[in-house]
PDB file of C-alpha atoms in Angstrom:
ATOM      1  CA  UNK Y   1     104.499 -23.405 -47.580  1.00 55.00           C
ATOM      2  CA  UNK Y   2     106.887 -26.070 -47.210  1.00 53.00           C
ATOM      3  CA  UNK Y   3     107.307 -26.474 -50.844  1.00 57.00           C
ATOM      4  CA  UNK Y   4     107.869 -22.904 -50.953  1.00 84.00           C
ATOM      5  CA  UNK Y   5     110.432 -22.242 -48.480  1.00 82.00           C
ATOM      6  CA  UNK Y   6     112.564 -25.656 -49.799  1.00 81.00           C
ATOM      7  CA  UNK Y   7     112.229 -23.743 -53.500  1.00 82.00           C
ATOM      8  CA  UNK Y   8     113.563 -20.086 -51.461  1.00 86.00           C
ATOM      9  CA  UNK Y   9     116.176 -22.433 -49.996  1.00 83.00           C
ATOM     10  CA  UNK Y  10     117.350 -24.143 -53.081  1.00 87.00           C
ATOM     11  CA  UNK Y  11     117.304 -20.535 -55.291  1.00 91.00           C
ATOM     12  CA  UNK Y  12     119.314 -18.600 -52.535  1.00 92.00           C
ATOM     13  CA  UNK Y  13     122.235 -21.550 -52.292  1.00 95.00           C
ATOM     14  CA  UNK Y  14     122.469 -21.066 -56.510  1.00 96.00           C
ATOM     15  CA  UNK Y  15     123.008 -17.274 -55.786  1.00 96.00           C
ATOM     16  CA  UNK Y  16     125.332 -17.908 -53.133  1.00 96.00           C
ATOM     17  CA  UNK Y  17     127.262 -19.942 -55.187  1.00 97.00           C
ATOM     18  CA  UNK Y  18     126.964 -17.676 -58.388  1.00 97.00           C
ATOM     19  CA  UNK Y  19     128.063 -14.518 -56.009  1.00 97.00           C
ATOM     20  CA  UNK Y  20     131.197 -16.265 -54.413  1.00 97.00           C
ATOM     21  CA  UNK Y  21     132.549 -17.521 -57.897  1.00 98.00           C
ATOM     22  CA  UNK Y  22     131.917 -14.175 -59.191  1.00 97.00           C
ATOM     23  CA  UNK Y  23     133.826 -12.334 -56.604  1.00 97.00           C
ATOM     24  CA  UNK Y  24     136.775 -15.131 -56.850  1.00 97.00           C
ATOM     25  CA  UNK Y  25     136.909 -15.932 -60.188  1.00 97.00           C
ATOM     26  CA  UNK Y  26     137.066 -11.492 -61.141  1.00 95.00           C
ATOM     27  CA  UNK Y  27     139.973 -11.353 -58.382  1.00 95.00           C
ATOM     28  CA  UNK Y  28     141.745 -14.517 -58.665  1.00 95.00           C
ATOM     29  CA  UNK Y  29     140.734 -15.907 -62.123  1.00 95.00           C
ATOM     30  CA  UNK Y  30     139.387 -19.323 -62.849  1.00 96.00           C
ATOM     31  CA  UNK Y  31     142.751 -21.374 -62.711  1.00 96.00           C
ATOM     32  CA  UNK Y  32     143.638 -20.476 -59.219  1.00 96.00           C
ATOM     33  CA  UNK Y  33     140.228 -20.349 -57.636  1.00 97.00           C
ATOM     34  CA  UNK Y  34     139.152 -23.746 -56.255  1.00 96.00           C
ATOM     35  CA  UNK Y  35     135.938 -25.154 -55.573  1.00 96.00           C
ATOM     36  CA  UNK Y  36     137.290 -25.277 -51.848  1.00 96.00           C
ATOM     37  CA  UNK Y  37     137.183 -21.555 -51.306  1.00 97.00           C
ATOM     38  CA  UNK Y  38     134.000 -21.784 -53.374  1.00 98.00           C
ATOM     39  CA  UNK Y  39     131.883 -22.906 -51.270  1.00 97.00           C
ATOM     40  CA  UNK Y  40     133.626 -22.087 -48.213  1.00 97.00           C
ATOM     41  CA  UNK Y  41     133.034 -17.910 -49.553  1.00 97.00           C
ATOM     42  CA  UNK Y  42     128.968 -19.112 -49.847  1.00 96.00           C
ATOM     43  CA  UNK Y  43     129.144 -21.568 -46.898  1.00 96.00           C
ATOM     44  CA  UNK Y  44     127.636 -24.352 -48.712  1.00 95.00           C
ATOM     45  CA  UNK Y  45     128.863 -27.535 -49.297  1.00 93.00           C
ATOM     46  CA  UNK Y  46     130.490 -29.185 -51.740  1.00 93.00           C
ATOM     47  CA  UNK Y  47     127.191 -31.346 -52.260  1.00 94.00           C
ATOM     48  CA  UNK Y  48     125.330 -28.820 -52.900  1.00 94.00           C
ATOM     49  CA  UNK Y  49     127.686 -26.894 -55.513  1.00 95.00           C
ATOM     50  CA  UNK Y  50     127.581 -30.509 -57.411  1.00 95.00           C
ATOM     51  CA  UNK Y  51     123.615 -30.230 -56.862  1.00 93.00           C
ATOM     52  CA  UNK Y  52     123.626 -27.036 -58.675  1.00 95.00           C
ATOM     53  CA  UNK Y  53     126.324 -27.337 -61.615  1.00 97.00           C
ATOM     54  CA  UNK Y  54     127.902 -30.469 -63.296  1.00 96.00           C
ATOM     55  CA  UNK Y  55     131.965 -28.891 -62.412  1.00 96.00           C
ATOM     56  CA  UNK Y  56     133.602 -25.544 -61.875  1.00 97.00           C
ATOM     57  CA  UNK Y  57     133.424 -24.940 -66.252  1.00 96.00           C
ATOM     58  CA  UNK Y  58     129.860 -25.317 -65.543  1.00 96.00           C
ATOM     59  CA  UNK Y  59     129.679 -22.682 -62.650  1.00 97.00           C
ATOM     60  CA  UNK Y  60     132.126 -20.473 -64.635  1.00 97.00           C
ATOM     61  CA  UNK Y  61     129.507 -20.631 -67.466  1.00 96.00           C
ATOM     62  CA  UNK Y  62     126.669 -19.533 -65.456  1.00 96.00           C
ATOM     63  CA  UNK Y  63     128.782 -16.634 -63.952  1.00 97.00           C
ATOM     64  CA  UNK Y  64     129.977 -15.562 -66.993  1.00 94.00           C
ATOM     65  CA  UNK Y  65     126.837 -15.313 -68.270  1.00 92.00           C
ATOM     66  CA  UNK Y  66     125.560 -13.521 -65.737  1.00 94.00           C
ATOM     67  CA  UNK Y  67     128.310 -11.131 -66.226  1.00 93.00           C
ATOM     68  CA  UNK Y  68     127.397 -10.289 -69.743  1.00 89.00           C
ATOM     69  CA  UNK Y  69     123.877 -10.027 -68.527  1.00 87.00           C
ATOM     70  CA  UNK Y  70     124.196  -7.539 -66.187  1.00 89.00           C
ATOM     71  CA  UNK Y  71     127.020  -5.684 -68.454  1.00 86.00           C
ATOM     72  CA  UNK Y  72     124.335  -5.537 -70.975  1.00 83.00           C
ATOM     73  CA  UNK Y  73     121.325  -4.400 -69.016  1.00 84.00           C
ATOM     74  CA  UNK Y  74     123.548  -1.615 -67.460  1.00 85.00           C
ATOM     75  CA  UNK Y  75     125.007  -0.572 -71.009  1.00 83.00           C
ATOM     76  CA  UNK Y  76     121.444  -0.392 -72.472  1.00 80.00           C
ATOM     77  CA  UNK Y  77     120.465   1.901 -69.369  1.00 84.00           C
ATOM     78  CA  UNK Y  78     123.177   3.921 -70.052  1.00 80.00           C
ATOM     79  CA  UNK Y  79     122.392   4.265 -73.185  1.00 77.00           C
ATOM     80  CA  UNK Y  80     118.886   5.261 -73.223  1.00 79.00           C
ATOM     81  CA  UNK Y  81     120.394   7.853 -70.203  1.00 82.00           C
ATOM     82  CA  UNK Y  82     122.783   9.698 -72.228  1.00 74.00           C
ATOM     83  CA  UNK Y  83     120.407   9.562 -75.220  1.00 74.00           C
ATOM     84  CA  UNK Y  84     117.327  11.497 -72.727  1.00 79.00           C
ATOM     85  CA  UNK Y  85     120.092  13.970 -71.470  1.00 76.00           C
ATOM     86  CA  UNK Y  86     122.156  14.799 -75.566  1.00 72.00           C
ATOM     87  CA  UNK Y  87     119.455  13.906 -77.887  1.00 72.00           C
ATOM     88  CA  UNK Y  88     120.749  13.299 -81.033  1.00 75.00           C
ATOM     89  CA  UNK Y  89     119.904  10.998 -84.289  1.00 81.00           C
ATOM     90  CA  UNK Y  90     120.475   6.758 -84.163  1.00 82.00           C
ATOM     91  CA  UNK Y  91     123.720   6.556 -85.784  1.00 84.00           C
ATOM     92  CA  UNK Y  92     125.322   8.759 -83.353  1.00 84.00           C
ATOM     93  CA  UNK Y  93     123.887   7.257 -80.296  1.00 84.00           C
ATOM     94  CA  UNK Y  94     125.304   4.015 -82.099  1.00 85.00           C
ATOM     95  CA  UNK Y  95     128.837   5.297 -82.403  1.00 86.00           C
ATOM     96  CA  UNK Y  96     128.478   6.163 -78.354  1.00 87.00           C
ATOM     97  CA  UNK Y  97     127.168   3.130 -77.335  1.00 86.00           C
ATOM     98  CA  UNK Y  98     130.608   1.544 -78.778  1.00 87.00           C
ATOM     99  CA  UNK Y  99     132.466   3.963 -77.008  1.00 90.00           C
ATOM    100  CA  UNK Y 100     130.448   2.793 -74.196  1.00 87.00           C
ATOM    101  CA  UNK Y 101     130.750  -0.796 -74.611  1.00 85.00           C
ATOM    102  CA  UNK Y 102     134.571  -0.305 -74.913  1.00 87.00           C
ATOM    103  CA  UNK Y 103     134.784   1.278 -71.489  1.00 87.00           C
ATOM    104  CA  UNK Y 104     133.356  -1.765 -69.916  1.00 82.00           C
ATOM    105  CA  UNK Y 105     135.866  -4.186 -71.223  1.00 78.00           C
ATOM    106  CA  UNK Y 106     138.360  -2.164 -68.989  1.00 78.00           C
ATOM    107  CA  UNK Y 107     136.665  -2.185 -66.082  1.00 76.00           C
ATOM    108  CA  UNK Y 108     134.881  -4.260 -63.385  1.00 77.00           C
ATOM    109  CA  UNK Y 109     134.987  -8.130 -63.549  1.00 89.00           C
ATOM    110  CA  UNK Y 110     133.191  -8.377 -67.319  1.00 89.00           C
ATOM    111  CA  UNK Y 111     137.002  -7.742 -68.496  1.00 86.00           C
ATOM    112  CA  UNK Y 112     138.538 -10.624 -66.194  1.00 90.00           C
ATOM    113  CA  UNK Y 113     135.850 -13.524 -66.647  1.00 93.00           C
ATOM    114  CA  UNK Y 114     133.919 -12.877 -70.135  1.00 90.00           C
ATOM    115  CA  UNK Y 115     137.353 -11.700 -72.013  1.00 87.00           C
ATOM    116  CA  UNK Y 116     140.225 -13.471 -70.972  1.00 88.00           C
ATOM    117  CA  UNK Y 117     138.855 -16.329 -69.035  1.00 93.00           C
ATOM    118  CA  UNK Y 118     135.828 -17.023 -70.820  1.00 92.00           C
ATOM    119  CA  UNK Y 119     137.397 -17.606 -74.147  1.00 90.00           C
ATOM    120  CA  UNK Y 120     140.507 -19.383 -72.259  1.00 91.00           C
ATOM    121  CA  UNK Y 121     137.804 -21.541 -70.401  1.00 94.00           C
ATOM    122  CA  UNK Y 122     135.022 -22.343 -72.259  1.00 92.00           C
ATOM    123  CA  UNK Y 123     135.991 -22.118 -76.147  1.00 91.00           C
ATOM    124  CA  UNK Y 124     135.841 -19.352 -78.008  1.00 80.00           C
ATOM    125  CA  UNK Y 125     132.849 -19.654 -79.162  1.00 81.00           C
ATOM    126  CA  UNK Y 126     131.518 -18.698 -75.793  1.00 82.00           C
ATOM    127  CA  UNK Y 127     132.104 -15.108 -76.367  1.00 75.00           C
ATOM    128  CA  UNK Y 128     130.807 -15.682 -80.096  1.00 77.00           C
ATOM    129  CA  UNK Y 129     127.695 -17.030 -78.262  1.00 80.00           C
ATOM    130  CA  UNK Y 130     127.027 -13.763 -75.874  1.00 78.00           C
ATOM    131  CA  UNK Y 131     127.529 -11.625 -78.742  1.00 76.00           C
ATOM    132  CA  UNK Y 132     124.119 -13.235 -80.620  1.00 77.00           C
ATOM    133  CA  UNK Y 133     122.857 -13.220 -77.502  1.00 75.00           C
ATOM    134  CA  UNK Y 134     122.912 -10.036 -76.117  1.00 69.00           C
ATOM    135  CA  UNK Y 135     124.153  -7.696 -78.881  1.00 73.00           C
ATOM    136  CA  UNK Y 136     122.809  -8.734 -82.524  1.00 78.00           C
ATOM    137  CA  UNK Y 137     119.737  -7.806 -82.062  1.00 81.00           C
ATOM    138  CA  UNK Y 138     119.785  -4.489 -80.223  1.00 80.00           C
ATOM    139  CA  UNK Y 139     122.946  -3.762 -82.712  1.00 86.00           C
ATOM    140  CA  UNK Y 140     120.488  -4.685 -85.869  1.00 89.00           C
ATOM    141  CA  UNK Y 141     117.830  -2.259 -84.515  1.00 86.00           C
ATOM    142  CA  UNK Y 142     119.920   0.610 -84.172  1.00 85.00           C
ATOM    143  CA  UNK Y 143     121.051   0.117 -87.707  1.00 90.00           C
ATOM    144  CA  UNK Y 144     117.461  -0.203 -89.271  1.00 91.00           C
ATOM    145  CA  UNK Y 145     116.887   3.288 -87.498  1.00 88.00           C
ATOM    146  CA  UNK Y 146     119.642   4.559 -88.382  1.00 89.00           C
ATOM    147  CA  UNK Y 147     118.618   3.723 -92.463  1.00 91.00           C
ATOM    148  CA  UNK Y 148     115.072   4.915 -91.985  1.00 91.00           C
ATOM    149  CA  UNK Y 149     116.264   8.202 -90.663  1.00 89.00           C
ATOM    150  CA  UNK Y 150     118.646   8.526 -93.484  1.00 90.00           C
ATOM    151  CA  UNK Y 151     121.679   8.770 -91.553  1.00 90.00           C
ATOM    152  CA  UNK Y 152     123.677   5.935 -93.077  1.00 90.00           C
ATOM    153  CA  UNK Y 153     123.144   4.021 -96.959  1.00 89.00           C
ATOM    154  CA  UNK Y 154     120.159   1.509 -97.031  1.00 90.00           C
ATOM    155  CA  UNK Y 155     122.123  -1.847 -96.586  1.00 92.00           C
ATOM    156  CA  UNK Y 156     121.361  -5.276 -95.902  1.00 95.00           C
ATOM    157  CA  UNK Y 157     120.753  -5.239 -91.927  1.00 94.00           C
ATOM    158  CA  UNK Y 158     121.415  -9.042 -90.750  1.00 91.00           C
ATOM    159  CA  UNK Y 159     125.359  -8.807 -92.582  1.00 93.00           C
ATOM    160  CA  UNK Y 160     125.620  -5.057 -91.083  1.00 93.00           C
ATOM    161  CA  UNK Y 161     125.036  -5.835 -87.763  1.00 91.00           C
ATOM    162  CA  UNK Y 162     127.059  -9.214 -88.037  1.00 88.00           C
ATOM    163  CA  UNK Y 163     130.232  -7.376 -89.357  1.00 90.00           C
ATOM    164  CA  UNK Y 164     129.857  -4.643 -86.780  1.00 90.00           C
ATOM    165  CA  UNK Y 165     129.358  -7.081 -84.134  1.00 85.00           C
ATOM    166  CA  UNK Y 166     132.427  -8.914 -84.897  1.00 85.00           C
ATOM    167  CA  UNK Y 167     134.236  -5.712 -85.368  1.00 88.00           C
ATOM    168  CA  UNK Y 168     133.472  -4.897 -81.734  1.00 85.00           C
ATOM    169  CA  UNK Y 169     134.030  -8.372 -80.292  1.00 83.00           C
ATOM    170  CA  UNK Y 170     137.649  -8.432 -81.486  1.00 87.00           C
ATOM    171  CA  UNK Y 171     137.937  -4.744 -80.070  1.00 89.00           C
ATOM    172  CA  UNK Y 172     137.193  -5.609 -76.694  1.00 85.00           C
ATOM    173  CA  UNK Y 173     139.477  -8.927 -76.790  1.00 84.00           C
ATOM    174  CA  UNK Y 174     142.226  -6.767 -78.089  1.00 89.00           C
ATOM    175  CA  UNK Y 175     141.790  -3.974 -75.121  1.00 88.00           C
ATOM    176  CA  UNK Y 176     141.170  -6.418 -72.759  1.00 83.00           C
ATOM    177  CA  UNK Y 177     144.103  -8.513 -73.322  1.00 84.00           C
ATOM    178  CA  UNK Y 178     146.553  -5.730 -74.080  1.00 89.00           C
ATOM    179  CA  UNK Y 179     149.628  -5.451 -71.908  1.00 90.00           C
ATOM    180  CA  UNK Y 180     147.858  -1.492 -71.265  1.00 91.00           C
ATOM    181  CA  UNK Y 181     144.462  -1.519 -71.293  1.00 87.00           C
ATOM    182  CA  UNK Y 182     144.048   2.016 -70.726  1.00 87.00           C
ATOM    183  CA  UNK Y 183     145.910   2.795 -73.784  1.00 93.00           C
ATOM    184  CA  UNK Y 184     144.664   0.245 -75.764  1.00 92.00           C
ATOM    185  CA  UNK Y 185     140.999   1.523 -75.054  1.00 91.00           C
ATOM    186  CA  UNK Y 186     142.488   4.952 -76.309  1.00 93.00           C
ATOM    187  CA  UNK Y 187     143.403   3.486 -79.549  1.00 95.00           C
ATOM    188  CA  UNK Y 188     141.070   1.139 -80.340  1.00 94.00           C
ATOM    189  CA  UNK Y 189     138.359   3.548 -79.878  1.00 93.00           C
ATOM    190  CA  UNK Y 190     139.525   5.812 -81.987  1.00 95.00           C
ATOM    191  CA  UNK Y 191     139.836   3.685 -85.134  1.00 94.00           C
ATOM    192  CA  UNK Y 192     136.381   2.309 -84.408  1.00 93.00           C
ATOM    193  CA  UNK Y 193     134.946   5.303 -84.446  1.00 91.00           C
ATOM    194  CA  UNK Y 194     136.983   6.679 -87.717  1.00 92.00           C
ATOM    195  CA  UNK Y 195     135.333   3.248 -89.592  1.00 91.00           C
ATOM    196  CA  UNK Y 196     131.910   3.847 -88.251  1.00 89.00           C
ATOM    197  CA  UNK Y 197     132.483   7.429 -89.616  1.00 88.00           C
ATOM    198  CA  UNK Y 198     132.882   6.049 -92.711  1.00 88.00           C
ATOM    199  CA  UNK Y 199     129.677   4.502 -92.945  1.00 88.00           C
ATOM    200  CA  UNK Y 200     127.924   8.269 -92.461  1.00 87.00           C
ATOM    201  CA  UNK Y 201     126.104   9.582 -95.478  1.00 81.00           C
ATOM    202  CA  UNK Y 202     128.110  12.685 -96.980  1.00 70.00           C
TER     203      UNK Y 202
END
């Protein structure tokens, strides 16, 4: 029992921690959030913030990847919504789940921390890094039922889905960073959509 409650104790100061960096880091960004109002938002300590990650890079990390986690799971759900209420073939649930994916680098704190801080943060490769993570493999399996259905030209699926992948990747950095997002989006999604067209079996 003991063991368990010190393991309850330990997990619920991480989330504390990972929930009051989110919240300041979305609002304020990473350079002007200390670890001072840190721990002071999760009233913890600073010990146990250094218990838990190595520095703030190493707290921004784990929020940002929790972020793109949650960004995903609700894009997927989404997703598999719209395609229950408009049933249609693969490639155009595809072509709406970009749409989709757009909308979210506008909105919420995904745009903030995995977009313009992330990258500005942690490399760019961090972004790369999500992107096999959480998108190259859903993306590929779309594609290979899009083929099999006849919808689009049998092609090679691993380059496919890598091209599209980064195709989308620097769409979102573009939208996000733009000086309008909301126009950006606009634009953006329409030329995305016109090269995904062009993919479409006559």
């Amino acid at each position: 029992m003991a063991v368990t409650r010190r393991a309850q104790h330990v997990a619920d100061t991480r989330a504390a921690l990972l929930a009051a960096a989110r919240e300041l880091f979305a609002t304020q960004g990473y350079a002007q959030t200390g670890t001072e109002e840190i721990v002071a938002r999760a009233r913890v300590t600073r010990g146990a913030l250094y218990h838990h990650f190595k520095d703030k890079a190493d707290l921004f990390r784990a929020v940002m990847e929790a972020v793109a986690a949650d960004a995903a799971q609700t894009l997927v759900a989404h997703e598999m919504g719209h395609a229950q209420d408009h049933p249609s073939e693969p490639w155009d649930q595809l072509r709406h789940g970009f749409q989709s994916f757009l909308d979210v680098c506008t909105t919420g704190d995904f745009q903030r921390i995995v977009l313009v801080d992330g990258p500005a943060v942690l490399g760019p490769g961090s972004w790369d890094a999500l992107v096999d993570e959480h998108g190259h493999g859903l993306l590929a399996a779309w594609l290979r039922q899009a083929m099999d259905n006849g919808e689009i030209d049998e092609l090679p699926v691993a380059p496919l889905a890598r091209l599209l992948a980064s195709l989308i990747s620097e769409a979102s950095m573009y939208t996000a960073r733009a000086a309008d997002p909301a126009l950006a989006r606009r634009e953006v999604g329409q030329v995305i959509d016109r090269v995904l067209a062009g993919l479409r079996k006559s």
